[in-house]
mmCIF file with all atom_site columns, C-alpha atoms in Angstrom:
data_model
loop_
_atom_site.group_PDB
_atom_site.id
_atom_site.type_symbol
_atom_site.label_atom_id
_atom_site.label_alt_id
_atom_site.label_comp_id
_atom_site.label_asym_id
_atom_site.label_entity_id
_atom_site.label_seq_id
_atom_site.pdbx_PDB_ins_code
_atom_site.Cartn_x
_atom_site.Cartn_y
_atom_site.Cartn_z
_atom_site.occupancy
_atom_site.B_iso_or_equiv
_atom_site.pdbx_formal_charge
_atom_site.auth_seq_id
_atom_site.auth_comp_id
_atom_site.auth_asym_id
_atom_site.auth_atom_id
_atom_site.pdbx_PDB_model_num
ATOM 1   C CA . MET A 1 1   ? 10.212 -32.796 11.579  1.00 47.00 ? 1   MET A CA 1
ATOM 2   C CA . PRO A 1 2   ? 10.610 -34.153 8.030   1.00 51.00 ? 2   PRO A CA 1
ATOM 3   C CA . GLY A 1 3   ? 13.339 -32.481 5.962   1.00 51.00 ? 3   GLY A CA 1
ATOM 4   C CA . HIS A 1 4   ? 10.965 -30.877 3.486   1.00 51.00 ? 4   HIS A CA 1
ATOM 5   C CA . LEU A 1 5   ? 9.019  -29.212 6.329   1.00 49.00 ? 5   LEU A CA 1
ATOM 6   C CA . ARG A 1 6   ? 11.955 -27.777 8.309   1.00 50.00 ? 6   ARG A CA 1
ATOM 7   C CA . ARG A 1 7   ? 11.978 -24.513 6.418   1.00 49.00 ? 7   ARG A CA 1
ATOM 8   C CA . LEU A 1 8   ? 8.348  -23.713 7.334   1.00 48.00 ? 8   LEU A CA 1
ATOM 9   C CA . ALA A 1 9   ? 9.475  -22.087 10.594  1.00 48.00 ? 9   ALA A CA 1
ATOM 10  C CA . GLN A 1 10  ? 11.441 -19.603 8.496   1.00 47.00 ? 10  GLN A CA 1
ATOM 11  C CA . VAL A 1 11  ? 8.722  -18.994 5.910   1.00 48.00 ? 11  VAL A CA 1
ATOM 12  C CA . TRP A 1 12  ? 5.765  -18.706 8.287   1.00 54.00 ? 12  TRP A CA 1
ATOM 13  C CA . LYS A 1 13  ? 7.136  -16.282 10.836  1.00 56.00 ? 13  LYS A CA 1
ATOM 14  C CA . LYS A 1 14  ? 4.864  -15.007 13.567  1.00 68.00 ? 14  LYS A CA 1
ATOM 15  C CA . CYS A 1 15  ? 5.739  -11.361 12.826  1.00 77.00 ? 15  CYS A CA 1
ATOM 16  C CA . PRO A 1 16  ? 6.794  -11.274 9.190   1.00 84.00 ? 16  PRO A CA 1
ATOM 17  C CA . THR A 1 17  ? 8.551  -8.345  7.563   1.00 90.00 ? 17  THR A CA 1
ATOM 18  C CA . TYR A 1 18  ? 7.649  -7.399  4.022   1.00 93.00 ? 18  TYR A CA 1
ATOM 19  C CA . PHE A 1 19  ? 9.365  -5.229  1.464   1.00 94.00 ? 19  PHE A CA 1
ATOM 20  C CA . VAL A 1 20  ? 6.590  -3.170  -0.173  1.00 96.00 ? 20  VAL A CA 1
ATOM 21  C CA . THR A 1 21  ? 6.629  -1.015  -3.292  1.00 97.00 ? 21  THR A CA 1
ATOM 22  C CA . THR A 1 22  ? 3.675  0.986   -4.548  1.00 98.00 ? 22  THR A CA 1
ATOM 23  C CA . CYS A 1 23  ? 3.414  3.481   -7.403  1.00 98.00 ? 23  CYS A CA 1
ATOM 24  C CA . THR A 1 24  ? 1.371  6.591   -8.036  1.00 98.00 ? 24  THR A CA 1
ATOM 25  C CA . ALA A 1 25  ? -1.519 6.448   -10.496 1.00 98.00 ? 25  ALA A CA 1
ATOM 26  C CA . GLY A 1 26  ? -0.153 7.010   -13.970 1.00 96.00 ? 26  GLY A CA 1
ATOM 27  C CA . ARG A 1 27  ? 3.324  7.154   -12.423 1.00 97.00 ? 27  ARG A CA 1
ATOM 28  C CA . GLN A 1 28  ? 2.783  10.865  -11.714 1.00 97.00 ? 28  GLN A CA 1
ATOM 29  C CA . PRO A 1 29  ? 5.914  12.392  -10.089 1.00 97.00 ? 29  PRO A CA 1
ATOM 30  C CA . ILE A 1 30  ? 4.049  13.978  -7.142  1.00 97.00 ? 30  ILE A CA 1
ATOM 31  C CA . LEU A 1 31  ? 5.684  12.469  -4.058  1.00 97.00 ? 31  LEU A CA 1
ATOM 32  C CA . CYS A 1 32  ? 8.964  14.375  -3.667  1.00 96.00 ? 32  CYS A CA 1
ATOM 33  C CA . ASP A 1 33  ? 7.601  17.368  -1.852  1.00 96.00 ? 33  ASP A CA 1
ATOM 34  C CA . ASP A 1 34  ? 8.227  18.221  1.803   1.00 97.00 ? 34  ASP A CA 1
ATOM 35  C CA . LEU A 1 35  ? 4.522  18.341  2.712   1.00 96.00 ? 35  LEU A CA 1
ATOM 36  C CA . VAL A 1 36  ? 3.673  15.135  0.834   1.00 97.00 ? 36  VAL A CA 1
ATOM 37  C CA . HIS A 1 37  ? 6.636  13.455  2.544   1.00 98.00 ? 37  HIS A CA 1
ATOM 38  C CA . GLU A 1 38  ? 5.246  14.555  5.910   1.00 97.00 ? 38  GLU A CA 1
ATOM 39  C CA . VAL A 1 39  ? 1.811  13.128  5.020   1.00 97.00 ? 39  VAL A CA 1
ATOM 40  C CA . LEU A 1 40  ? 3.393  9.770   4.140   1.00 98.00 ? 40  LEU A CA 1
ATOM 41  C CA . ARG A 1 41  ? 5.433  9.744   7.373   1.00 97.00 ? 41  ARG A CA 1
ATOM 42  C CA . LEU A 1 42  ? 2.465  10.645  9.598   1.00 97.00 ? 42  LEU A CA 1
ATOM 43  C CA . GLU A 1 43  ? 0.317  7.903   8.108   1.00 97.00 ? 43  GLU A CA 1
ATOM 44  C CA . TRP A 1 44  ? 3.139  5.356   8.412   1.00 97.00 ? 44  TRP A CA 1
ATOM 45  C CA . GLN A 1 45  ? 3.521  6.344   12.083  1.00 96.00 ? 45  GLN A CA 1
ATOM 46  C CA . SER A 1 46  ? -0.177 5.759   12.743  1.00 95.00 ? 46  SER A CA 1
ATOM 47  C CA . LEU A 1 47  ? -0.184 2.257   11.232  1.00 94.00 ? 47  LEU A CA 1
ATOM 48  C CA . SER A 1 48  ? 1.276  0.800   14.413  1.00 92.00 ? 48  SER A CA 1
ATOM 49  C CA . SER A 1 49  ? -1.426 2.084   16.752  1.00 91.00 ? 49  SER A CA 1
ATOM 50  C CA . ARG A 1 50  ? -4.298 1.755   14.272  1.00 92.00 ? 50  ARG A CA 1
ATOM 51  C CA . LEU A 1 51  ? -3.568 -1.600  12.646  1.00 93.00 ? 51  LEU A CA 1
ATOM 52  C CA . GLY A 1 52  ? -0.618 -3.231  14.392  1.00 91.00 ? 52  GLY A CA 1
ATOM 53  C CA . TRP A 1 53  ? 1.888  -2.840  11.571  1.00 94.00 ? 53  TRP A CA 1
ATOM 54  C CA . SER A 1 54  ? 5.272  -1.157  12.090  1.00 94.00 ? 54  SER A CA 1
ATOM 55  C CA . VAL A 1 55  ? 7.223  0.599   9.364   1.00 96.00 ? 55  VAL A CA 1
ATOM 56  C CA . GLY A 1 56  ? 10.982 0.376   9.138   1.00 95.00 ? 56  GLY A CA 1
ATOM 57  C CA . ARG A 1 57  ? 13.162 2.049   6.566   1.00 96.00 ? 57  ARG A CA 1
ATOM 58  C CA . TYR A 1 58  ? 11.668 3.722   3.508   1.00 97.00 ? 58  TYR A CA 1
ATOM 59  C CA . VAL A 1 59  ? 12.618 5.639   0.364   1.00 98.00 ? 59  VAL A CA 1
ATOM 60  C CA . VAL A 1 60  ? 10.179 7.969   -1.374  1.00 98.00 ? 60  VAL A CA 1
ATOM 61  C CA . MET A 1 61  ? 10.833 8.443   -5.084  1.00 98.00 ? 61  MET A CA 1
ATOM 62  C CA . PRO A 1 62  ? 8.985  10.910  -7.334  1.00 98.00 ? 62  PRO A CA 1
ATOM 63  C CA . ASP A 1 63  ? 6.422  8.326   -8.485  1.00 98.00 ? 63  ASP A CA 1
ATOM 64  C CA . HIS A 1 64  ? 6.715  5.399   -6.057  1.00 98.00 ? 64  HIS A CA 1
ATOM 65  C CA . VAL A 1 65  ? 7.694  4.396   -2.532  1.00 98.00 ? 65  VAL A CA 1
ATOM 66  C CA . HIS A 1 66  ? 9.628  1.476   -1.058  1.00 97.00 ? 66  HIS A CA 1
ATOM 67  C CA . PHE A 1 67  ? 9.251  0.531   2.603   1.00 97.00 ? 67  PHE A CA 1
ATOM 68  C CA . PHE A 1 68  ? 9.599  -2.304  5.100   1.00 95.00 ? 68  PHE A CA 1
ATOM 69  C CA . LEU A 1 69  ? 6.475  -3.313  6.999   1.00 94.00 ? 69  LEU A CA 1
ATOM 70  C CA . THR A 1 70  ? 6.381  -5.697  9.984   1.00 92.00 ? 70  THR A CA 1
ATOM 71  C CA . GLN A 1 71  ? 3.270  -7.283  11.472  1.00 89.00 ? 71  GLN A CA 1
ATOM 72  C CA . SER A 1 72  ? 2.908  -7.332  15.259  1.00 84.00 ? 72  SER A CA 1
ATOM 73  C CA . PHE A 1 73  ? 1.765  -10.325 17.307  1.00 70.00 ? 73  PHE A CA 1
ATOM 74  C CA . ASP A 1 74  ? -1.623 -8.898  18.181  1.00 75.00 ? 74  ASP A CA 1
ATOM 75  C CA . THR A 1 75  ? -2.960 -7.679  14.856  1.00 74.00 ? 75  THR A CA 1
ATOM 76  C CA . SER A 1 76  ? -5.574 -9.291  12.693  1.00 78.00 ? 76  SER A CA 1
ATOM 77  C CA . ALA A 1 77  ? -5.145 -6.729  9.919   1.00 85.00 ? 77  ALA A CA 1
ATOM 78  C CA . SER A 1 78  ? -3.758 -8.305  6.767   1.00 90.00 ? 78  SER A CA 1
ATOM 79  C CA . LEU A 1 79  ? -0.903 -6.843  4.763   1.00 92.00 ? 79  LEU A CA 1
ATOM 80  C CA . GLY A 1 80  ? -3.365 -5.879  2.022   1.00 94.00 ? 80  GLY A CA 1
ATOM 81  C CA . SER A 1 81  ? -5.610 -4.135  4.517   1.00 94.00 ? 81  SER A CA 1
ATOM 82  C CA . ALA A 1 82  ? -2.714 -2.225  6.113   1.00 94.00 ? 82  ALA A CA 1
ATOM 83  C CA . VAL A 1 83  ? -1.282 -1.032  2.793   1.00 96.00 ? 83  VAL A CA 1
ATOM 84  C CA . GLY A 1 84  ? -4.757 -0.340  1.412   1.00 96.00 ? 84  GLY A CA 1
ATOM 85  C CA . GLN A 1 85  ? -5.772 1.814   4.370   1.00 96.00 ? 85  GLN A CA 1
ATOM 86  C CA . TRP A 1 86  ? -2.422 3.643   4.276   1.00 97.00 ? 86  TRP A CA 1
ATOM 87  C CA . LYS A 1 87  ? -2.965 4.383   0.568   1.00 98.00 ? 87  LYS A CA 1
ATOM 88  C CA . GLU A 1 88  ? -6.548 5.573   1.142   1.00 97.00 ? 88  GLU A CA 1
ATOM 89  C CA . ARG A 1 89  ? -5.600 7.892   4.001   1.00 97.00 ? 89  ARG A CA 1
ATOM 90  C CA . THR A 1 90  ? -2.533 9.329   2.231   1.00 98.00 ? 90  THR A CA 1
ATOM 91  C CA . ALA A 1 91  ? -4.515 9.822   -0.991  1.00 98.00 ? 91  ALA A CA 1
ATOM 92  C CA . ARG A 1 92  ? -7.178 11.875  0.799   1.00 97.00 ? 92  ARG A CA 1
ATOM 93  C CA . ARG A 1 93  ? -4.563 14.053  2.496   1.00 97.00 ? 93  ARG A CA 1
ATOM 94  C CA . ILE A 1 94  ? -2.409 14.456  -0.622  1.00 97.00 ? 94  ILE A CA 1
ATOM 95  C CA . ASN A 1 95  ? -5.442 15.416  -2.724  1.00 97.00 ? 95  ASN A CA 1
ATOM 96  C CA . ARG A 1 96  ? -6.487 17.939  -0.081  1.00 96.00 ? 96  ARG A CA 1
ATOM 97  C CA . PHE A 1 97  ? -2.978 19.406  0.044   1.00 93.00 ? 97  PHE A CA 1
ATOM 98  C CA . ARG A 1 98  ? -2.644 19.565  -3.770  1.00 93.00 ? 98  ARG A CA 1
ATOM 99  C CA . HIS A 1 99  ? -6.259 20.757  -4.285  1.00 95.00 ? 99  HIS A CA 1
ATOM 100 C CA . THR A 1 100 ? -6.895 17.798  -6.587  1.00 94.00 ? 100 THR A CA 1
ATOM 101 C CA . GLN A 1 101 ? -9.291 14.876  -6.818  1.00 94.00 ? 101 GLN A CA 1
ATOM 102 C CA . GLY A 1 102 ? -9.013 11.317  -8.017  1.00 93.00 ? 102 GLY A CA 1
ATOM 103 C CA . ARG A 1 103 ? -6.633 8.446   -7.640  1.00 96.00 ? 103 ARG A CA 1
ATOM 104 C CA . VAL A 1 104 ? -3.213 9.055   -6.161  1.00 98.00 ? 104 VAL A CA 1
ATOM 105 C CA . TRP A 1 105 ? -2.027 5.421   -6.092  1.00 98.00 ? 105 TRP A CA 1
ATOM 106 C CA . GLN A 1 106 ? -2.165 2.515   -8.510  1.00 97.00 ? 106 GLN A CA 1
ATOM 107 C CA . PRO A 1 107 ? -4.601 -0.100  -7.176  1.00 94.00 ? 107 PRO A CA 1
ATOM 108 C CA . ALA A 1 108 ? -1.998 -2.841  -6.685  1.00 94.00 ? 108 ALA A CA 1
ATOM 109 C CA . PHE A 1 109 ? 1.294  -3.000  -4.823  1.00 96.00 ? 109 PHE A CA 1
ATOM 110 C CA . PHE A 1 110 ? 4.313  -5.291  -4.871  1.00 96.00 ? 110 PHE A CA 1
ATOM 111 C CA . ASP A 1 111 ? 5.336  -7.156  -1.734  1.00 93.00 ? 111 ASP A CA 1
ATOM 112 C CA . HIS A 1 112 ? 8.149  -9.543  -0.926  1.00 91.00 ? 112 HIS A CA 1
ATOM 113 C CA . LEU A 1 113 ? 8.391  -11.555 2.304   1.00 90.00 ? 113 LEU A CA 1
ATOM 114 C CA . LEU A 1 114 ? 11.830 -11.078 3.867   1.00 88.00 ? 114 LEU A CA 1
ATOM 115 C CA . ARG A 1 115 ? 13.035 -14.355 5.318   1.00 82.00 ? 115 ARG A CA 1
ATOM 116 C CA . SER A 1 116 ? 16.315 -13.229 6.882   1.00 78.00 ? 116 SER A CA 1
ATOM 117 C CA . SER A 1 117 ? 18.295 -10.205 8.022   1.00 77.00 ? 117 SER A CA 1
ATOM 118 C CA . GLU A 1 118 ? 20.523 -10.806 5.010   1.00 75.00 ? 118 GLU A CA 1
ATOM 119 C CA . SER A 1 119 ? 17.525 -10.455 2.704   1.00 82.00 ? 119 SER A CA 1
ATOM 120 C CA . ARG A 1 120 ? 16.545 -7.212  4.447   1.00 84.00 ? 120 ARG A CA 1
ATOM 121 C CA . SER A 1 121 ? 20.091 -5.847  4.124   1.00 89.00 ? 121 SER A CA 1
ATOM 122 C CA . GLU A 1 122 ? 20.176 -6.699  0.421   1.00 91.00 ? 122 GLU A CA 1
ATOM 123 C CA . LYS A 1 123 ? 16.814 -5.039  -0.230  1.00 91.00 ? 123 LYS A CA 1
ATOM 124 C CA . TRP A 1 124 ? 17.813 -1.953  1.771   1.00 93.00 ? 124 TRP A CA 1
ATOM 125 C CA . ALA A 1 125 ? 21.123 -1.642  -0.089  1.00 92.00 ? 125 ALA A CA 1
ATOM 126 C CA . TYR A 1 126 ? 19.202 -1.768  -3.348  1.00 92.00 ? 126 TYR A CA 1
ATOM 127 C CA . ILE A 1 127 ? 16.428 0.715   -2.501  1.00 94.00 ? 127 ILE A CA 1
ATOM 128 C CA . GLN A 1 128 ? 18.787 3.098   -0.724  1.00 95.00 ? 128 GLN A CA 1
ATOM 129 C CA . GLN A 1 129 ? 20.579 3.586   -4.052  1.00 97.00 ? 129 GLN A CA 1
ATOM 130 C CA . SER A 1 130 ? 17.349 4.280   -5.999  1.00 97.00 ? 130 SER A CA 1
ATOM 131 C CA . PRO A 1 131 ? 17.764 8.092   -5.973  1.00 98.00 ? 131 PRO A CA 1
ATOM 132 C CA . VAL A 1 132 ? 21.378 7.701   -7.129  1.00 98.00 ? 132 VAL A CA 1
ATOM 133 C CA . ARG A 1 133 ? 20.437 5.321   -9.970  1.00 96.00 ? 133 ARG A CA 1
ATOM 134 C CA . ALA A 1 134 ? 17.685 7.760   -11.007 1.00 97.00 ? 134 ALA A CA 1
ATOM 135 C CA . GLY A 1 135 ? 20.227 10.611  -11.180 1.00 97.00 ? 135 GLY A CA 1
ATOM 136 C CA . LEU A 1 136 ? 18.467 12.617  -8.460  1.00 98.00 ? 136 LEU A CA 1
ATOM 137 C CA . VAL A 1 137 ? 21.526 12.814  -6.159  1.00 98.00 ? 137 VAL A CA 1
ATOM 138 C CA . SER A 1 138 ? 25.141 11.726  -6.373  1.00 98.00 ? 138 SER A CA 1
ATOM 139 C CA . ARG A 1 139 ? 25.126 9.970   -2.964  1.00 97.00 ? 139 ARG A CA 1
ATOM 140 C CA . SER A 1 140 ? 22.196 8.280   -1.220  1.00 96.00 ? 140 SER A CA 1
ATOM 141 C CA . CYS A 1 141 ? 22.817 10.187  2.006   1.00 96.00 ? 141 CYS A CA 1
ATOM 142 C CA . GLU A 1 142 ? 21.887 13.410  0.161   1.00 97.00 ? 142 GLU A CA 1
ATOM 143 C CA . TRP A 1 143 ? 18.322 12.243  -0.577  1.00 98.00 ? 143 TRP A CA 1
ATOM 144 C CA . PRO A 1 144 ? 15.884 14.042  1.772   1.00 98.00 ? 144 PRO A CA 1
ATOM 145 C CA . TYR A 1 145 ? 12.950 11.639  1.255   1.00 98.00 ? 145 TYR A CA 1
ATOM 146 C CA . ALA A 1 146 ? 14.284 8.562   3.028   1.00 97.00 ? 146 ALA A CA 1
ATOM 147 C CA . GLY A 1 147 ? 14.461 7.428   6.629   1.00 96.00 ? 147 GLY A CA 1
ATOM 148 C CA . TRP A 1 148 ? 12.776 5.110   9.070   1.00 95.00 ? 148 TRP A CA 1
ATOM 149 C CA . ILE A 1 149 ? 9.676  5.200   11.285  1.00 95.00 ? 149 ILE A CA 1
ATOM 150 C CA . HIS A 1 150 ? 9.460  2.512   14.005  1.00 92.00 ? 150 HIS A CA 1
ATOM 151 C CA . TYR A 1 151 ? 12.710 0.599   13.472  1.00 87.00 ? 151 TYR A CA 1
ATOM 152 C CA . GLU A 1 152 ? 15.830 0.613   11.311  1.00 82.00 ? 152 GLU A CA 1
#
C-alpha cells in the first residue's frame, strides 16, 4: 500500500468510536436532575438494540452532555440518525416529565472521531473534569451525573 494510504485503515475503522457533545436549546440548565439523568440513561441503553450504537462513558452537565458512541458491525444507522433519534426521544420524555413543550436540544451536535485508545483516554480525562472546572464539585468522583452504559 502506498505510504499516503497506509493511515486509511486507522481512519476508516469498521466500528468507529465518536466523542459527541450536544447542548440544550438556549443552553438551559435543565439536565442535572435525577429523573432527567434516568431518561438520558434509558435512551442511551436502548440505542444498542434499536439502532446498533453502543454508548460508553458519559458526563451530563447542566446544559450539555458529552458521551462516547461506537457503531456496531451490523448497523446501517448513521451517527447523525442515532444522535438525532436519541435527542428526539429524550426531548419528548423530558418535556413530559417537566410539563413543558418545545425544543430541549440545539439542532446540531459536535462529534470527533477517536482514532486510538490514547485519543479516547485524553478525551475522557478532559470531560471527566468538566464538573470540577465548572465549580460544581471539588473532585470528579463526586459528580452524580456521570458513568457508562455499554462499555467503559
